[in-house]
């Protein structure tokens, strides 16, 4: 079965030309972990670690920074931007490191919700960045790997979604069908959705069932 879902997931984009890397993508940098989900009460701080690896054949100077991210459409394109509030939320033990070829380093960061934070979802990306080659006078490549933080501040929040469109074949003789399902979040915090689809005969017998 084929699903098109719109709930909580993340892809890294940026405004300049750059290559993206994660654990499974070959490039100059990799980062672990790729995603974290946290619950932070107002005034609470948590100290975690991330590991950056230089997979290139040359020495790399890596800069660390935090950016806000948001979803800009139903296709789950993401927008990343600097945000002043992040200075109160994220602190790295160091903002720049040098990595020799093939080596990795673990960096400690502290993330905390200020005491005045209201309940709801917060979404922060921690980027490790290296400058690349100058392509022209106006463009240069930038490579960065990102750890994505999905943060929930508890309180008066809602996690709910609505099915806004589902497309199925009218008649079929196949067990494996192509489905298209669109789900819209209508709450104040992100959530993970689970969908179960069943195909029954006109006599009520289940011929196939799929949960995702």
PDB file of C-alpha atoms in Angstrom:
ATOM      1  CA  UNK A   1       0.000   0.000   0.000  1.00  0.00           C
ATOM      2  CA  UNK A   2       1.138   3.494  -0.703  1.00  0.00           C
ATOM      3  CA  UNK A   3       0.502   6.309   1.766  1.00  0.00           C
ATOM      4  CA  UNK A   4       0.899  10.047   1.542  1.00  0.00           C
ATOM      5  CA  UNK A   5       0.839  11.298   5.132  1.00  0.00           C
ATOM      6  CA  UNK A   6       1.132  14.765   6.578  1.00  0.00           C
ATOM      7  CA  UNK A   7       1.954  14.607  10.273  1.00  0.00           C
ATOM      8  CA  UNK A   8       5.260  14.998  12.136  1.00  0.00           C
ATOM      9  CA  UNK A   9       8.499  14.455  10.207  1.00  0.00           C
ATOM     10  CA  UNK A  10      11.413  16.550   9.090  1.00  0.00           C
ATOM     11  CA  UNK A  11      13.652  17.301   6.126  1.00  0.00           C
ATOM     12  CA  UNK A  12      16.507  19.805   6.285  1.00  0.00           C
ATOM     13  CA  UNK A  13      16.495  22.764   3.892  1.00  0.00           C
ATOM     14  CA  UNK A  14      18.352  26.073   3.727  1.00  0.00           C
ATOM     15  CA  UNK A  15      18.380  29.318   1.776  1.00  0.00           C
ATOM     16  CA  UNK A  16      21.818  28.925   0.181  1.00  0.00           C
ATOM     17  CA  UNK A  17      23.131  26.093  -1.951  1.00  0.00           C
ATOM     18  CA  UNK A  18      24.307  23.279   0.289  1.00  0.00           C
ATOM     19  CA  UNK A  19      24.516  19.522   0.671  1.00  0.00           C
ATOM     20  CA  UNK A  20      22.724  17.767   3.517  1.00  0.00           C
ATOM     21  CA  UNK A  21      24.098  14.897   5.507  1.00  0.00           C
ATOM     22  CA  UNK A  22      22.880  12.509   8.134  1.00  0.00           C
ATOM     23  CA  UNK A  23      24.151   9.191   9.392  1.00  0.00           C
ATOM     24  CA  UNK A  24      23.282   7.359   6.181  1.00  0.00           C
ATOM     25  CA  UNK A  25      24.315  10.025   3.664  1.00  0.00           C
ATOM     26  CA  UNK A  26      27.869  10.248   2.332  1.00  0.00           C
ATOM     27  CA  UNK A  27      29.356  13.727   2.654  1.00  0.00           C
ATOM     28  CA  UNK A  28      31.829  15.817   4.607  1.00  0.00           C
ATOM     29  CA  UNK A  29      29.838  15.583   7.851  1.00  0.00           C
ATOM     30  CA  UNK A  30      27.583  13.179   9.653  1.00  0.00           C
ATOM     31  CA  UNK A  31      25.767  13.733  12.922  1.00  0.00           C
ATOM     32  CA  UNK A  32      24.191  11.491  15.538  1.00  0.00           C
ATOM     33  CA  UNK A  33      21.463  11.401  16.639  1.00  0.00           C
ATOM     34  CA  UNK A  34      19.341  12.814  13.825  1.00  0.00           C
ATOM     35  CA  UNK A  35      16.222  13.452  15.897  1.00  0.00           C
ATOM     36  CA  UNK A  36      15.253  13.849  19.557  1.00  0.00           C
ATOM     37  CA  UNK A  37      11.876  14.253  21.237  1.00  0.00           C
ATOM     38  CA  UNK A  38      11.898  16.105  24.555  1.00  0.00           C
ATOM     39  CA  UNK A  39       9.414  17.263  27.145  1.00  0.00           C
ATOM     40  CA  UNK A  40      10.561  20.347  29.033  1.00  0.00           C
ATOM     41  CA  UNK A  41       8.682  22.055  31.819  1.00  0.00           C
ATOM     42  CA  UNK A  42       9.121  25.836  32.162  1.00  0.00           C
ATOM     43  CA  UNK A  43      12.396  26.426  33.963  1.00  0.00           C
ATOM     44  CA  UNK A  44      13.720  22.915  33.264  1.00  0.00           C
ATOM     45  CA  UNK A  45      17.056  22.289  31.508  1.00  0.00           C
ATOM     46  CA  UNK A  46      18.510  19.096  30.020  1.00  0.00           C
ATOM     47  CA  UNK A  47      22.097  18.392  28.985  1.00  0.00           C
ATOM     48  CA  UNK A  48      22.604  16.075  26.003  1.00  0.00           C
ATOM     49  CA  UNK A  49      25.341  15.134  23.557  1.00  0.00           C
ATOM     50  CA  UNK A  50      25.694  14.963  19.791  1.00  0.00           C
ATOM     51  CA  UNK A  51      28.489  13.403  17.787  1.00  0.00           C
ATOM     52  CA  UNK A  52      29.913  14.937  14.614  1.00  0.00           C
ATOM     53  CA  UNK A  53      32.141  13.010  12.234  1.00  0.00           C
ATOM     54  CA  UNK A  54      34.343  14.308   9.428  1.00  0.00           C
ATOM     55  CA  UNK A  55      33.997  11.818   6.567  1.00  0.00           C
ATOM     56  CA  UNK A  56      36.059  13.859   4.111  1.00  0.00           C
ATOM     57  CA  UNK A  57      39.762  13.537   3.300  1.00  0.00           C
ATOM     58  CA  UNK A  58      40.664  17.002   4.601  1.00  0.00           C
ATOM     59  CA  UNK A  59      40.571  18.864   7.902  1.00  0.00           C
ATOM     60  CA  UNK A  60      37.217  20.570   8.547  1.00  0.00           C
ATOM     61  CA  UNK A  61      36.367  23.549  10.733  1.00  0.00           C
ATOM     62  CA  UNK A  62      32.837  23.032  12.001  1.00  0.00           C
ATOM     63  CA  UNK A  63      30.545  25.705  13.414  1.00  0.00           C
ATOM     64  CA  UNK A  64      27.591  24.864  15.669  1.00  0.00           C
ATOM     65  CA  UNK A  65      24.400  26.896  15.866  1.00  0.00           C
ATOM     66  CA  UNK A  66      20.701  26.558  16.594  1.00  0.00           C
ATOM     67  CA  UNK A  67      17.860  27.563  14.274  1.00  0.00           C
ATOM     68  CA  UNK A  68      14.092  27.535  14.497  1.00  0.00           C
ATOM     69  CA  UNK A  69      12.199  25.369  12.013  1.00  0.00           C
ATOM     70  CA  UNK A  70       8.604  25.302  10.850  1.00  0.00           C
ATOM     71  CA  UNK A  71       6.448  23.665   8.193  1.00  0.00           C
ATOM     72  CA  UNK A  72       5.414  25.895   5.287  1.00  0.00           C
ATOM     73  CA  UNK A  73       2.974  23.692   3.358  1.00  0.00           C
ATOM     74  CA  UNK A  74       1.188  20.347   3.231  1.00  0.00           C
ATOM     75  CA  UNK A  75       4.050  18.824   1.249  1.00  0.00           C
ATOM     76  CA  UNK A  76       6.120  19.112   4.419  1.00  0.00           C
ATOM     77  CA  UNK A  77       8.663  21.553   3.117  1.00  0.00           C
ATOM     78  CA  UNK A  78      10.490  23.112   6.042  1.00  0.00           C
ATOM     79  CA  UNK A  79      11.734  26.584   6.734  1.00  0.00           C
ATOM     80  CA  UNK A  80      14.785  27.205   8.912  1.00  0.00           C
ATOM     81  CA  UNK A  81      15.565  30.611  10.363  1.00  0.00           C
ATOM     82  CA  UNK A  82      17.555  32.380  13.038  1.00  0.00           C
ATOM     83  CA  UNK A  83      15.467  33.293  16.065  1.00  0.00           C
ATOM     84  CA  UNK A  84      16.431  35.534  18.952  1.00  0.00           C
ATOM     85  CA  UNK A  85      14.663  33.409  21.545  1.00  0.00           C
ATOM     86  CA  UNK A  86      17.086  30.535  20.920  1.00  0.00           C
ATOM     87  CA  UNK A  87      19.808  32.307  22.915  1.00  0.00           C
ATOM     88  CA  UNK A  88      17.712  31.554  26.009  1.00  0.00           C
ATOM     89  CA  UNK A  89      17.023  27.957  24.984  1.00  0.00           C
ATOM     90  CA  UNK A  90      20.282  26.460  23.652  1.00  0.00           C
ATOM     91  CA  UNK A  91      23.872  26.615  24.849  1.00  0.00           C
ATOM     92  CA  UNK A  92      26.788  24.629  23.351  1.00  0.00           C
ATOM     93  CA  UNK A  93      29.887  23.799  25.370  1.00  0.00           C
ATOM     94  CA  UNK A  94      31.778  25.023  22.298  1.00  0.00           C
ATOM     95  CA  UNK A  95      30.532  26.681  19.108  1.00  0.00           C
ATOM     96  CA  UNK A  96      33.410  25.681  16.840  1.00  0.00           C
ATOM     97  CA  UNK A  97      35.512  22.554  16.519  1.00  0.00           C
ATOM     98  CA  UNK A  98      38.221  21.296  14.164  1.00  0.00           C
ATOM     99  CA  UNK A  99      37.981  17.730  12.907  1.00  0.00           C
ATOM    100  CA  UNK A 100      40.753  15.783  11.244  1.00  0.00           C
ATOM    101  CA  UNK A 101      39.839  13.437   8.355  1.00  0.00           C
ATOM    102  CA  UNK A 102      37.887  10.396   9.456  1.00  0.00           C
ATOM    103  CA  UNK A 103      37.617  11.492  13.089  1.00  0.00           C
ATOM    104  CA  UNK A 104      34.612  12.396  15.212  1.00  0.00           C
ATOM    105  CA  UNK A 105      33.972  14.501  18.284  1.00  0.00           C
ATOM    106  CA  UNK A 106      31.179  14.562  20.830  1.00  0.00           C
ATOM    107  CA  UNK A 107      29.795  17.980  21.762  1.00  0.00           C
ATOM    108  CA  UNK A 108      27.684  18.714  24.833  1.00  0.00           C
ATOM    109  CA  UNK A 109      24.749  21.067  24.615  1.00  0.00           C
ATOM    110  CA  UNK A 110      22.213  22.272  27.157  1.00  0.00           C
ATOM    111  CA  UNK A 111      18.632  23.017  26.227  1.00  0.00           C
ATOM    112  CA  UNK A 112      16.107  24.561  28.557  1.00  0.00           C
ATOM    113  CA  UNK A 113      12.679  26.168  28.541  1.00  0.00           C
ATOM    114  CA  UNK A 114      12.654  29.633  30.132  1.00  0.00           C
ATOM    115  CA  UNK A 115      10.365  30.049  33.135  1.00  0.00           C
ATOM    116  CA  UNK A 116       7.902  32.164  31.143  1.00  0.00           C
ATOM    117  CA  UNK A 117       7.469  29.591  28.329  1.00  0.00           C
ATOM    118  CA  UNK A 118       3.849  28.835  27.466  1.00  0.00           C
ATOM    119  CA  UNK A 119       2.627  25.266  26.826  1.00  0.00           C
ATOM    120  CA  UNK A 120       2.855  23.898  23.296  1.00  0.00           C
ATOM    121  CA  UNK A 121       5.347  22.634  20.739  1.00  0.00           C
ATOM    122  CA  UNK A 122       8.774  24.106  20.016  1.00  0.00           C
ATOM    123  CA  UNK A 123      10.945  22.995  17.096  1.00  0.00           C
ATOM    124  CA  UNK A 124      14.700  23.596  17.026  1.00  0.00           C
ATOM    125  CA  UNK A 125      17.433  22.328  14.699  1.00  0.00           C
ATOM    126  CA  UNK A 126      21.043  22.075  15.876  1.00  0.00           C
ATOM    127  CA  UNK A 127      23.320  22.438  12.859  1.00  0.00           C
ATOM    128  CA  UNK A 128      26.961  21.510  12.345  1.00  0.00           C
ATOM    129  CA  UNK A 129      28.190  23.534   9.345  1.00  0.00           C
ATOM    130  CA  UNK A 130      31.290  23.715   7.151  1.00  0.00           C
ATOM    131  CA  UNK A 131      31.830  26.224   4.365  1.00  0.00           C
ATOM    132  CA  UNK A 132      32.304  24.707   0.939  1.00  0.00           C
ATOM    133  CA  UNK A 133      33.562  25.882  -2.404  1.00  0.00           C
ATOM    134  CA  UNK A 134      32.753  29.234  -3.986  1.00  0.00           C
ATOM    135  CA  UNK A 135      30.643  28.478  -7.058  1.00  0.00           C
ATOM    136  CA  UNK A 136      30.399  32.076  -8.313  1.00  0.00           C
ATOM    137  CA  UNK A 137      30.506  35.659  -7.037  1.00  0.00           C
ATOM    138  CA  UNK A 138      27.025  35.243  -5.582  1.00  0.00           C
ATOM    139  CA  UNK A 139      26.861  31.600  -4.533  1.00  0.00           C
ATOM    140  CA  UNK A 140      28.955  29.268  -2.435  1.00  0.00           C
ATOM    141  CA  UNK A 141      28.149  25.779  -1.235  1.00  0.00           C
ATOM    142  CA  UNK A 142      27.502  25.129   2.425  1.00  0.00           C
ATOM    143  CA  UNK A 143      27.340  21.662   3.890  1.00  0.00           C
ATOM    144  CA  UNK A 144      25.634  21.036   7.193  1.00  0.00           C
ATOM    145  CA  UNK A 145      24.208  18.176   9.191  1.00  0.00           C
ATOM    146  CA  UNK A 146      21.326  18.695  11.585  1.00  0.00           C
ATOM    147  CA  UNK A 147      19.897  17.259  14.768  1.00  0.00           C
ATOM    148  CA  UNK A 148      16.163  17.966  14.946  1.00  0.00           C
ATOM    149  CA  UNK A 149      14.575  18.641  18.328  1.00  0.00           C
ATOM    150  CA  UNK A 150      10.837  18.164  18.774  1.00  0.00           C
ATOM    151  CA  UNK A 151      10.023  19.765  22.120  1.00  0.00           C
ATOM    152  CA  UNK A 152       6.760  19.692  24.042  1.00  0.00           C
ATOM    153  CA  UNK A 153       6.139  22.098  26.915  1.00  0.00           C
ATOM    154  CA  UNK A 154       3.369  20.411  28.964  1.00  0.00           C
ATOM    155  CA  UNK A 155       0.243  22.141  30.162  1.00  0.00           C
ATOM    156  CA  UNK A 156      -2.959  23.095  28.387  1.00  0.00           C
ATOM    157  CA  UNK A 157      -2.063  21.558  25.023  1.00  0.00           C
ATOM    158  CA  UNK A 158      -3.925  19.473  22.453  1.00  0.00           C
ATOM    159  CA  UNK A 159      -2.649  16.730  20.167  1.00  0.00           C
ATOM    160  CA  UNK A 160      -5.212  15.960  17.528  1.00  0.00           C
ATOM    161  CA  UNK A 161      -5.518  15.534  13.800  1.00  0.00           C
ATOM    162  CA  UNK A 162      -8.159  15.309  11.124  1.00  0.00           C
ATOM    163  CA  UNK A 163      -8.349  13.210   7.966  1.00  0.00           C
ATOM    164  CA  UNK A 164      -8.938  15.788   5.236  1.00  0.00           C
ATOM    165  CA  UNK A 165      -8.757  13.522   2.195  1.00  0.00           C
ATOM    166  CA  UNK A 166      -8.552   9.824   1.402  1.00  0.00           C
ATOM    167  CA  UNK A 167      -8.392   8.306  -2.072  1.00  0.00           C
ATOM    168  CA  UNK A 168      -9.036   4.628  -2.708  1.00  0.00           C
ATOM    169  CA  UNK A 169      -9.973   2.665  -5.818  1.00  0.00           C
ATOM    170  CA  UNK A 170     -13.717   2.157  -6.247  1.00  0.00           C
ATOM    171  CA  UNK A 171     -13.332  -1.489  -7.263  1.00  0.00           C
ATOM    172  CA  UNK A 172     -10.321  -3.761  -7.149  1.00  0.00           C
ATOM    173  CA  UNK A 173      -9.343  -7.406  -7.308  1.00  0.00           C
ATOM    174  CA  UNK A 174      -5.864  -6.861  -5.801  1.00  0.00           C
ATOM    175  CA  UNK A 175      -4.801  -7.322  -2.207  1.00  0.00           C
ATOM    176  CA  UNK A 176      -2.127  -4.602  -2.377  1.00  0.00           C
ATOM    177  CA  UNK A 177      -3.743  -1.274  -3.189  1.00  0.00           C
ATOM    178  CA  UNK A 178      -2.566   2.264  -3.754  1.00  0.00           C
ATOM    179  CA  UNK A 179      -3.987   4.626  -1.128  1.00  0.00           C
ATOM    180  CA  UNK A 180      -3.532   8.336  -0.588  1.00  0.00           C
ATOM    181  CA  UNK A 181      -4.296   9.666   2.868  1.00  0.00           C
ATOM    182  CA  UNK A 182      -3.922  13.281   4.015  1.00  0.00           C
ATOM    183  CA  UNK A 183      -3.958  14.140   7.710  1.00  0.00           C
ATOM    184  CA  UNK A 184      -3.899  17.661   9.125  1.00  0.00           C
ATOM    185  CA  UNK A 185      -2.723  18.526  12.616  1.00  0.00           C
ATOM    186  CA  UNK A 186      -5.202  20.806  14.346  1.00  0.00           C
ATOM    187  CA  UNK A 187      -3.667  20.858  17.836  1.00  0.00           C
ATOM    188  CA  UNK A 188      -1.027  22.931  19.588  1.00  0.00           C
ATOM    189  CA  UNK A 189       1.726  20.288  19.652  1.00  0.00           C
ATOM    190  CA  UNK A 190       3.095  17.632  17.305  1.00  0.00           C
ATOM    191  CA  UNK A 191       1.998  14.009  17.509  1.00  0.00           C
ATOM    192  CA  UNK A 192       2.689  10.610  15.984  1.00  0.00           C
ATOM    193  CA  UNK A 193      -0.186   9.140  14.055  1.00  0.00           C
ATOM    194  CA  UNK A 194      -1.009   5.477  13.493  1.00  0.00           C
ATOM    195  CA  UNK A 195      -3.277   4.508  10.619  1.00  0.00           C
ATOM    196  CA  UNK A 196      -4.963   1.139  10.117  1.00  0.00           C
ATOM    197  CA  UNK A 197      -6.573   0.303   6.793  1.00  0.00           C
ATOM    198  CA  UNK A 198      -8.672  -2.781   6.137  1.00  0.00           C
ATOM    199  CA  UNK A 199     -10.016  -4.173   2.879  1.00  0.00           C
ATOM    200  CA  UNK A 200     -13.163  -6.257   3.191  1.00  0.00           C
ATOM    201  CA  UNK A 201     -15.248  -8.131   0.681  1.00  0.00           C
ATOM    202  CA  UNK A 202     -18.893  -7.233   0.180  1.00  0.00           C
ATOM    203  CA  UNK A 203     -19.640 -10.089   2.598  1.00  0.00           C
ATOM    204  CA  UNK A 204     -17.581  -8.491   5.378  1.00  0.00           C
ATOM    205  CA  UNK A 205     -14.520 -10.761   5.212  1.00  0.00           C
ATOM    206  CA  UNK A 206     -11.191  -8.971   5.767  1.00  0.00           C
ATOM    207  CA  UNK A 207      -8.822  -9.785   2.905  1.00  0.00           C
ATOM    208  CA  UNK A 208      -5.965  -7.481   3.880  1.00  0.00           C
ATOM    209  CA  UNK A 209      -5.047  -5.173   6.755  1.00  0.00           C
ATOM    210  CA  UNK A 210      -2.234  -2.658   7.089  1.00  0.00           C
ATOM    211  CA  UNK A 211      -1.111  -0.545  10.042  1.00  0.00           C
ATOM    212  CA  UNK A 212       1.421   2.267   9.798  1.00  0.00           C
TER     213      UNK A 212
END
